[in-house]
Coordinates of C-alpha atoms in Angstrom, one line a residue:
X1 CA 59.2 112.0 89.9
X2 CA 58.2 112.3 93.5
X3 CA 59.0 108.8 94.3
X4 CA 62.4 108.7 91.8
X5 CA 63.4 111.5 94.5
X6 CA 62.8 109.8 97.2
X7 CA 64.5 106.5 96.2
X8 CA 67.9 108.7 95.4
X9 CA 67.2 110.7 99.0
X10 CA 66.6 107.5 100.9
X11 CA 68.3 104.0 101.6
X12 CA 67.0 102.5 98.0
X13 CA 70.0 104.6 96.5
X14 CA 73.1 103.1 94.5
X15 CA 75.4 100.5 96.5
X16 CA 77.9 103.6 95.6
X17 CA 75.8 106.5 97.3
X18 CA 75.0 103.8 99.9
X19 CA 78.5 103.4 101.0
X20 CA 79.3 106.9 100.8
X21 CA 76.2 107.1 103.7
X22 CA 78.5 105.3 105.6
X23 CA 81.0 106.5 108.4
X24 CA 84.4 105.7 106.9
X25 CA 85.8 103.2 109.5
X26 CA 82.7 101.1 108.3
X27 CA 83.8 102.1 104.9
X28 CA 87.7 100.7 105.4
X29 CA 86.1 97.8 107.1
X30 CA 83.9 96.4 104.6
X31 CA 86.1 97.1 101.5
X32 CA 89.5 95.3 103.6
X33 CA 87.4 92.9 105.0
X34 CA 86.1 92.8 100.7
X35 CA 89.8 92.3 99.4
X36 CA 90.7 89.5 102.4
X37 CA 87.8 87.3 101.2
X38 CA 89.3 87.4 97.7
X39 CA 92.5 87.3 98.2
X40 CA 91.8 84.6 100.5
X41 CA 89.8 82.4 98.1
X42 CA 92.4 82.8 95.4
X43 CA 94.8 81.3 97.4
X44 CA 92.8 78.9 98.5
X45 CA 91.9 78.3 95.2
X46 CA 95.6 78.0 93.8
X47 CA 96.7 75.9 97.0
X48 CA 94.0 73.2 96.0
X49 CA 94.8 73.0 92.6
X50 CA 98.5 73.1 93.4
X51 CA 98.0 69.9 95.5
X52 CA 95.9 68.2 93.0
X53 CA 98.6 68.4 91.1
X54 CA 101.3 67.5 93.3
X55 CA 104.0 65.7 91.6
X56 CA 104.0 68.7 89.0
X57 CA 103.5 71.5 91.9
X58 CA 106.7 69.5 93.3
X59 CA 109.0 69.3 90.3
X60 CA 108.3 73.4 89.8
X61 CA 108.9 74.4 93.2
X62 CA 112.3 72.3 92.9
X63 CA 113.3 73.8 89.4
X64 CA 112.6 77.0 90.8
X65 CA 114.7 76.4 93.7
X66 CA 117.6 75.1 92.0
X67 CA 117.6 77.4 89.3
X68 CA 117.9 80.1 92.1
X69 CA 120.8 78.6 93.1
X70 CA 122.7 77.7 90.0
X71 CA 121.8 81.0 88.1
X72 CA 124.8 82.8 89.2
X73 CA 127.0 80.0 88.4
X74 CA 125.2 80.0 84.8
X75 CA 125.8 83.3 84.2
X76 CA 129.5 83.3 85.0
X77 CA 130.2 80.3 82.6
X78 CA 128.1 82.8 80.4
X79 CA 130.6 85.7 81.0
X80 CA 133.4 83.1 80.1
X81 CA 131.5 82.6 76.4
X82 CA 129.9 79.6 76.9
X83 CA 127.1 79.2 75.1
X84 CA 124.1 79.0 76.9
X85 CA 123.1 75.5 76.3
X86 CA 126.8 74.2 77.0
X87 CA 126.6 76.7 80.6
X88 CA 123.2 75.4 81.3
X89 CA 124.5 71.4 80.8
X90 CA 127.5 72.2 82.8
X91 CA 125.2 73.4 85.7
X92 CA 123.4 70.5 85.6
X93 CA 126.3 68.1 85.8
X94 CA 128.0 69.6 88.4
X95 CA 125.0 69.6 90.9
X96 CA 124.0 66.0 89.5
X97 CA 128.3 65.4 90.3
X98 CA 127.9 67.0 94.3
X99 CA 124.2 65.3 95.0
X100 CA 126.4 61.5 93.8
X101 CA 129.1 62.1 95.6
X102 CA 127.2 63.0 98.7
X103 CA 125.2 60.3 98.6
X104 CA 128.1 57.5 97.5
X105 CA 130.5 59.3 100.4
X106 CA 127.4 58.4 102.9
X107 CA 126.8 55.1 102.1
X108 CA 131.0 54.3 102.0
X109 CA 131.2 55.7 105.7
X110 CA 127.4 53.9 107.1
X111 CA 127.1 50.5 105.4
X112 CA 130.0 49.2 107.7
X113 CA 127.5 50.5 110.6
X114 CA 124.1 48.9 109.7
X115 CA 125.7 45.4 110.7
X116 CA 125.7 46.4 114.1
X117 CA 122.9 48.5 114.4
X118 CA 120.5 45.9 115.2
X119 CA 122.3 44.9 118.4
X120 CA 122.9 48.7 119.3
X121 CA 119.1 49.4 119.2
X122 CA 118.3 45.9 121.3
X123 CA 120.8 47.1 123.8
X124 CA 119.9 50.8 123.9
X125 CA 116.1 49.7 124.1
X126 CA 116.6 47.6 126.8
X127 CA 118.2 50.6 128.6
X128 CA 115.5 52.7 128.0
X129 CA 113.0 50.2 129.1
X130 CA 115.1 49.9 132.4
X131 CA 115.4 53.8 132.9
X132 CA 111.7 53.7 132.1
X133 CA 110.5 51.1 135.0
X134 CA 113.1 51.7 137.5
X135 CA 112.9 56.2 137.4
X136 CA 108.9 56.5 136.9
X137 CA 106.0 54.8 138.2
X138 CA 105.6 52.6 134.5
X139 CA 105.3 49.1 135.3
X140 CA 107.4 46.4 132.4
X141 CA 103.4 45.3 131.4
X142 CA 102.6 49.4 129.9
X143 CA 106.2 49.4 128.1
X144 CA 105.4 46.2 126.2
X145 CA 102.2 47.2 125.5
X146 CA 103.2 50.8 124.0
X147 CA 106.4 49.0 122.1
X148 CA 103.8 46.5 120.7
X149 CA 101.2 49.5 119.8
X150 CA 104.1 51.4 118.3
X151 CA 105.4 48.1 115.9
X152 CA 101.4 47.6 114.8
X153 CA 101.4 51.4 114.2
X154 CA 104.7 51.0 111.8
X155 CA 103.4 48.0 110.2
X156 CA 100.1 49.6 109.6
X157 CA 101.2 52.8 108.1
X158 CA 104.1 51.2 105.5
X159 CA 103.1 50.9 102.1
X160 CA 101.8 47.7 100.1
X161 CA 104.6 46.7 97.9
X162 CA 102.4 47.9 94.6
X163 CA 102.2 51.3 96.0
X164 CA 105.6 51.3 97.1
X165 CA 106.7 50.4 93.6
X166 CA 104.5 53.1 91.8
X167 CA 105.9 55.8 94.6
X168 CA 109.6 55.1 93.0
X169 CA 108.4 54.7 89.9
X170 CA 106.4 58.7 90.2
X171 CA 109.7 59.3 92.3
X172 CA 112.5 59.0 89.4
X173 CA 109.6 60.6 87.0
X174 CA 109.6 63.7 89.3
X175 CA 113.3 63.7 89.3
X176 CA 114.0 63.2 85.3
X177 CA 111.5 66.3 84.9
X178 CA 112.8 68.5 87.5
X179 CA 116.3 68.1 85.2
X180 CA 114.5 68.8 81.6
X181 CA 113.1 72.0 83.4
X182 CA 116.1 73.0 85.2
X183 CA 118.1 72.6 81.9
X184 CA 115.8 74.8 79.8
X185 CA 115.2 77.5 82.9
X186 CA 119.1 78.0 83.1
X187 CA 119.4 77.8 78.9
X188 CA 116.5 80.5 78.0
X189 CA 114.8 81.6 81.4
X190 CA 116.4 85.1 80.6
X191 CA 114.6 84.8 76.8
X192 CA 111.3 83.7 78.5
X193 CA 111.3 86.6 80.9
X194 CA 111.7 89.1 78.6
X195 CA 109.1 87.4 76.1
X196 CA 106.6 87.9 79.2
X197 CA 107.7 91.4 79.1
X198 CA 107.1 92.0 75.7
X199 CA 102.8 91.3 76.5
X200 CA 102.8 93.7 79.2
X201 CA 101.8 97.1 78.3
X202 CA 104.3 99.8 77.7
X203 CA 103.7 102.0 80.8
X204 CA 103.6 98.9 83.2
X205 CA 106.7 97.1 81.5
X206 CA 109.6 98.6 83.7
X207 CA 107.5 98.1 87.3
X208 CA 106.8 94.8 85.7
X209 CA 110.8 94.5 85.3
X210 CA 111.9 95.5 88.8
X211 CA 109.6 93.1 90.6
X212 CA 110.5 90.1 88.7
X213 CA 114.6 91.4 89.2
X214 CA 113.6 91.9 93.1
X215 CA 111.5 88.2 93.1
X216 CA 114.2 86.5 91.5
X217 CA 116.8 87.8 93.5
X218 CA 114.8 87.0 97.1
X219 CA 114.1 83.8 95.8
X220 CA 117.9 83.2 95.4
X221 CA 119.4 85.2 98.2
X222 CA 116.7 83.1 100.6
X223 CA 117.4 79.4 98.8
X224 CA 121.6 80.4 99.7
X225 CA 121.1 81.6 102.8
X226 CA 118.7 78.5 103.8
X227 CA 121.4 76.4 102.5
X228 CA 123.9 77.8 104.8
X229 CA 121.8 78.0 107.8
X230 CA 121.0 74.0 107.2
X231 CA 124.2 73.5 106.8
X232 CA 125.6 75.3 109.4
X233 CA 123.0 73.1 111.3
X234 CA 124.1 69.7 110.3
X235 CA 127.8 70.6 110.8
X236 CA 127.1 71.2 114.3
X237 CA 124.7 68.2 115.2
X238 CA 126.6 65.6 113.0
X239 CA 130.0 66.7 115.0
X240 CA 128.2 66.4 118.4
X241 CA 126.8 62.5 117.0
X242 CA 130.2 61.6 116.2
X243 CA 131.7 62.8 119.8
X244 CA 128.9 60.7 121.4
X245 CA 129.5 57.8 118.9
X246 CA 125.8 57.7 118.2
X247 CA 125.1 55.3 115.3
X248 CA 124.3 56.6 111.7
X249 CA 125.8 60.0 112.8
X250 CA 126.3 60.8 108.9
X251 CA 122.8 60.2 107.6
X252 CA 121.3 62.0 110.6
X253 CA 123.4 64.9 109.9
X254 CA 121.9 64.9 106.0
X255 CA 118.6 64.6 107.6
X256 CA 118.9 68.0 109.7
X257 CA 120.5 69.4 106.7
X258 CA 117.2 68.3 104.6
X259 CA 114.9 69.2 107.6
X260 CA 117.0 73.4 108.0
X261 CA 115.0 74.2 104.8
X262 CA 111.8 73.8 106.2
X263 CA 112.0 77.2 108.7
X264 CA 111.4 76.7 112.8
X265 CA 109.8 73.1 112.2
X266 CA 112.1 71.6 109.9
X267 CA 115.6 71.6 112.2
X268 CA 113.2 70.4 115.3
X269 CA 112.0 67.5 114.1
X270 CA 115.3 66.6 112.9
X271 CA 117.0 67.0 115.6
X272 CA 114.3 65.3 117.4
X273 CA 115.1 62.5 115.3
X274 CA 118.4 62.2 116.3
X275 CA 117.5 62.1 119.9
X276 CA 115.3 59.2 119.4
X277 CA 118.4 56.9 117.3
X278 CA 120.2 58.5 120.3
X279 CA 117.8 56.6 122.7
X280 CA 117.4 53.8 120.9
X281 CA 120.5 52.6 120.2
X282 CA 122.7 54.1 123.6
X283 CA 119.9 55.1 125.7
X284 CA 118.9 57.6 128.1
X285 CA 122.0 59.5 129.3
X286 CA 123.6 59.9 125.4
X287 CA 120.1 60.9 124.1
X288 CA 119.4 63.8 127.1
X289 CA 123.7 65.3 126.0
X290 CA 122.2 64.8 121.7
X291 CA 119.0 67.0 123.0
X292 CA 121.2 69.7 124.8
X293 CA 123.8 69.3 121.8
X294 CA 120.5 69.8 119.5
X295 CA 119.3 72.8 121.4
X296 CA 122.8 74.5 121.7
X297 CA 123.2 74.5 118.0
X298 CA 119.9 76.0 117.3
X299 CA 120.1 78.8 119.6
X300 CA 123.1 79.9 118.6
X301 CA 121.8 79.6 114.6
X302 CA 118.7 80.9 115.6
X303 CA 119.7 84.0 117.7
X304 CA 123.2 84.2 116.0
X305 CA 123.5 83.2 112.7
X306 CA 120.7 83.7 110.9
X307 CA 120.2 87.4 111.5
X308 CA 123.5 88.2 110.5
X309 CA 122.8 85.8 107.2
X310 CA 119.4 86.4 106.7
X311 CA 118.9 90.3 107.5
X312 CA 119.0 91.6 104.1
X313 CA 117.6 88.7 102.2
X314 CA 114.6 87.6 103.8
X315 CA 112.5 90.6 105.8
X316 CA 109.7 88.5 107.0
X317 CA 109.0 89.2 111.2
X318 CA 109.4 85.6 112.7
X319 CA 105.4 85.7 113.9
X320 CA 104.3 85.7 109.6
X321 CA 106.9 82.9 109.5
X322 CA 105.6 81.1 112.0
X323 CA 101.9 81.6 110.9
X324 CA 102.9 80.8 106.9
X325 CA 104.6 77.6 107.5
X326 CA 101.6 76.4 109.6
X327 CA 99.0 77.3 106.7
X328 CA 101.6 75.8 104.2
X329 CA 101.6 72.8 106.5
X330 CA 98.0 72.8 106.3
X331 CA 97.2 72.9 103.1
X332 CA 100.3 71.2 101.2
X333 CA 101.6 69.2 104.0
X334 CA 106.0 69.1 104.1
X335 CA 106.3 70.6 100.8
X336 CA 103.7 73.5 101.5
X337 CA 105.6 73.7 104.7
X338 CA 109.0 74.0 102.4
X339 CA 107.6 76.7 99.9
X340 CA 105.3 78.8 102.1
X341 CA 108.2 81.2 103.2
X342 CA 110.1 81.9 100.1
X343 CA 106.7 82.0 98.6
X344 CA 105.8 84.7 101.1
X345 CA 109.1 86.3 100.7
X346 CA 109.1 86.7 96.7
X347 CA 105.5 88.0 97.0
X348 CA 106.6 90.6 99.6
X349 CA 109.5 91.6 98.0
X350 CA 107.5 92.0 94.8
X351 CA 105.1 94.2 96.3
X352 CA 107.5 96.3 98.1
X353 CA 109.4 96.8 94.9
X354 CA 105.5 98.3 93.2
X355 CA 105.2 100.5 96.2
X356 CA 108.6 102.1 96.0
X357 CA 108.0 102.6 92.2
X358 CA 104.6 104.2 92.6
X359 CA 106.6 106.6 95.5
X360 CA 109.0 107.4 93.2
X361 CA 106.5 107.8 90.4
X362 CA 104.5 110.1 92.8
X363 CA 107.4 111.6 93.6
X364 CA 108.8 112.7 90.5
X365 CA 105.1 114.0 89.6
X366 CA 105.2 116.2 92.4
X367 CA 108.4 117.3 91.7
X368 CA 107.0 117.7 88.2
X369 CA 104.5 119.7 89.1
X370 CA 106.0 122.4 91.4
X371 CA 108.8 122.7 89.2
X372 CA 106.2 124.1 86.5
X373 CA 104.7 125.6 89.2
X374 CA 108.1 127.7 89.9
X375 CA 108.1 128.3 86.3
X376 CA 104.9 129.5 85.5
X377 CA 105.4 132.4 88.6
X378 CA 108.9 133.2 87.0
X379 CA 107.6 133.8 83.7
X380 CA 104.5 135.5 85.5
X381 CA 106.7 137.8 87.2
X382 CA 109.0 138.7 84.5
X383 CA 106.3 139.4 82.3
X384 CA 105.2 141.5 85.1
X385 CA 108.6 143.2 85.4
X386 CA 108.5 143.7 81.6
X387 CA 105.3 145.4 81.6
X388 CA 106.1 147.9 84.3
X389 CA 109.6 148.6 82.5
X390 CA 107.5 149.2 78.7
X391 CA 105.0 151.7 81.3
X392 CA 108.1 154.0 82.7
X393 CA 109.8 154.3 79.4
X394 CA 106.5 155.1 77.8
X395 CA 106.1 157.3 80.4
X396 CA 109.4 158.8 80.0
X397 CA 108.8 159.2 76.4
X398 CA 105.9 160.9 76.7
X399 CA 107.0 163.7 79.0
X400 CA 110.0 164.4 76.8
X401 CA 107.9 165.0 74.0
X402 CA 105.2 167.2 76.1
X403 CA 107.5 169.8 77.2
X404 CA 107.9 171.5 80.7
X405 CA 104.4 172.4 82.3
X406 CA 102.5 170.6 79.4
X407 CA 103.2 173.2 76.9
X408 CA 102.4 172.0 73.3
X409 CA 104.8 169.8 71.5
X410 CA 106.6 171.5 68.6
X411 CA 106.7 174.9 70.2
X412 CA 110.3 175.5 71.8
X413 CA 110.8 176.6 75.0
X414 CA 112.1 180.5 75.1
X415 CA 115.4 180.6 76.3
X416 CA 116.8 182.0 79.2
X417 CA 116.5 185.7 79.1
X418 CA 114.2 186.2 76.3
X419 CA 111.5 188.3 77.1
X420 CA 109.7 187.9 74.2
X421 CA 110.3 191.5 72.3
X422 CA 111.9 191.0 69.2
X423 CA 115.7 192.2 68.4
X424 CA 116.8 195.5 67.2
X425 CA 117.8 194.3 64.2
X426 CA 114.4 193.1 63.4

């Protein structure tokens, strides 16, 4: 017994009375520092798996995306009474009709200029190698060798034509199964939701309900607004390409439109593309006016544009941004780099959407409570009231019945004037 009690007084305790031993910043250290690892290791975990399985980690991050943007138009054939399959087809078609378009209206506009793009990048590299050798200290001997490390680097890097076949053929795979979702997403996603609903427990299912509503509404609010921004973006660089006759202006333009959904990295490189075809192909002078073009039109989206785009949709400070696109980047390469903010944005969104219904919940508890609270001292006091009103009419009562000067009850009073003596008649 002796030693029982000195285990439970000492440091060979429960890991429970342990901790409560503990001074409570210690305490919030080791159980945050607790829930970090995990949460850590789950996503970890999930970003692994998700990259294993790339081509299918792909296709669902681009249903999701699309879906996003094509649910509203969805639902409004819907309000029209379509049927769901025939709203979710025509969806499909008409973003299957744009992406054609686009890419036929390209080609019509840039096949003339491949011809002469050759010539434009001998001249414009010969300008650069010029500006190179005559401006800094870089003899012709270092430019041929870096042009001839650059080629071998090129060479190196491009695909056998085996792989290069089985990237198309994985390519058009990806592509035919990111349609056969999107169809079915736009045709039943509603049904599927609320069948997800349906396993959730009772008391959970609306909280469960308003942060998938507030997800799914980030996720589309961000994938427009993105859109916008991007092509707000290649508007601006494409026109400043065309005024500077820089070769390819169109495809470059489609390129930064591509490269605006991938947040602060994405419009860079880009734009740093552009600069180089710039170089290449008209040489220094053109490709330092594309850079300031390039940085002009970012500033102004950056500083301008998005806020007033972006301020209610996404509410993410630009430091997480900055931080989740580089552990995206990390773990998924460009497409972690795409999903890791709306990822991040759905996820806080959800959560903020559990907090404010646990508030509200607390809330209305609280209310709850005091307002039974107020009740309970009403009734307490009228019963009160009523108890002292049943005293002083039993009071009453009982000196009424008593007579004056606690004379007997049933013996009347003698009148005024009677003394007592019986009359003469008697």
């Amino acid at each position: 017994m002796g030693n029982a009690a000195g285990r439970s007084n000492g440091y060979g305790g429960r890991p429970g009375q342990l901790l409560d031993r503990l001074p409570w910043l210690v305490r919030w250290t080791v159980l945050a520092s607790a829930c970090l690892l995990v949460i850590t290791a789950g996503a970890y975990v999930l970003a692994r798996i998700a990259t294993r399985l790339a081509p299918l980690s792909i296709a669902l991050a681009a249903t999701l995306f699309l879906a996003a943007l094509l649910d509203p138009v969805a639902s409004r054939l819907r309000r029209h009474r379509f049927p769901s399959a025939l709203a979710a087809l025509t969806s499909v078609l008409l973003l299957l009709g744009l992406l054609g378009g686009a890419v036929l209206l390209i080609w019509r506009l840039t096949a003339d200029q491949f011809s002469d793009l050759i010539k434009q990048l001998d001249q414009g590299l010969e300008r650069t190698r010029d500006f190179l050798t005559g401006a800094l200290p870089i003899s012709e001997q270092q430019v041929d060798k870096w042009t001839q490390q650059a080629v071998s680097g090129v060479q190196r890097s491009a695909p056998d034509p085996v792989s290069g076949v089985a990237t198309v053929a994985e390519a058009i795979g990806g592509l035919l199964l990111v349609l056969v979702l999107l169809f079915f997403l736009l045709k039943d996603g509603r049904s599927m939701w609320r069948w997800v609903l349906d396993r959730v427990a009772l008391g959970s299912r609306a909280r469960t309900a308003a942060a998938g509503r507030a997800g799914w509404h980030t996720l589309g609010a961000y994938t427009r607004g993105t859109m916008m921004i991007a092509a707000i973006d290649a508007i601006g660089i494409g026109i400043a390409l065309v005024v500077l006759r820089v070769p390819l202006a169109l495809p470059l333009a489609v390129i930064t439109f591509l490269g605006g959904f991938v947040p602060i990295i994405g419009a860079t490189v880009a734009g740093g593309v552009a600069v180089l075809v710039a170089l290449a192909a008209k040489g220094p002078t053109t490709a330092l006016l594309v850079l300031a073009a390039v940085i002009a039109v970012q500033q102004t989206e950056g500083n301008l544009l998005e806020p007033l785009i972006m301020k209610r949709q996404v509410r993410l400070h630009p430091v997480v941004v900055l931080l989740v696109v580089a552990a995206g980047t990390l773990l998924g390469g460009i497409v972690g780099a795409f999903v890791a903010v709306p990822i991040a944005a759905v996820l806080y969104s959800v959560v903020n959407s559990v907090a404010a219904d646990r508030h509200a919940r607390t809330n209305d508890d609280n209310r709850t409570d005091n307002d039974d609270r107020t009740d309970n001292d009403d009734r307490t006091d009228n019963d009160d009231r009523t108890d002292n009103d049943d005293g002083d009419r039993a009071g009453k009562d009982g000196a009424g019945a008593a007579g004056p000067a606690g004379e007997p009850a049933g013996e009347a009073s003698p009148a005024p004037g009677d003394t007592g003596r019986s009359s003469p008649e008697s």
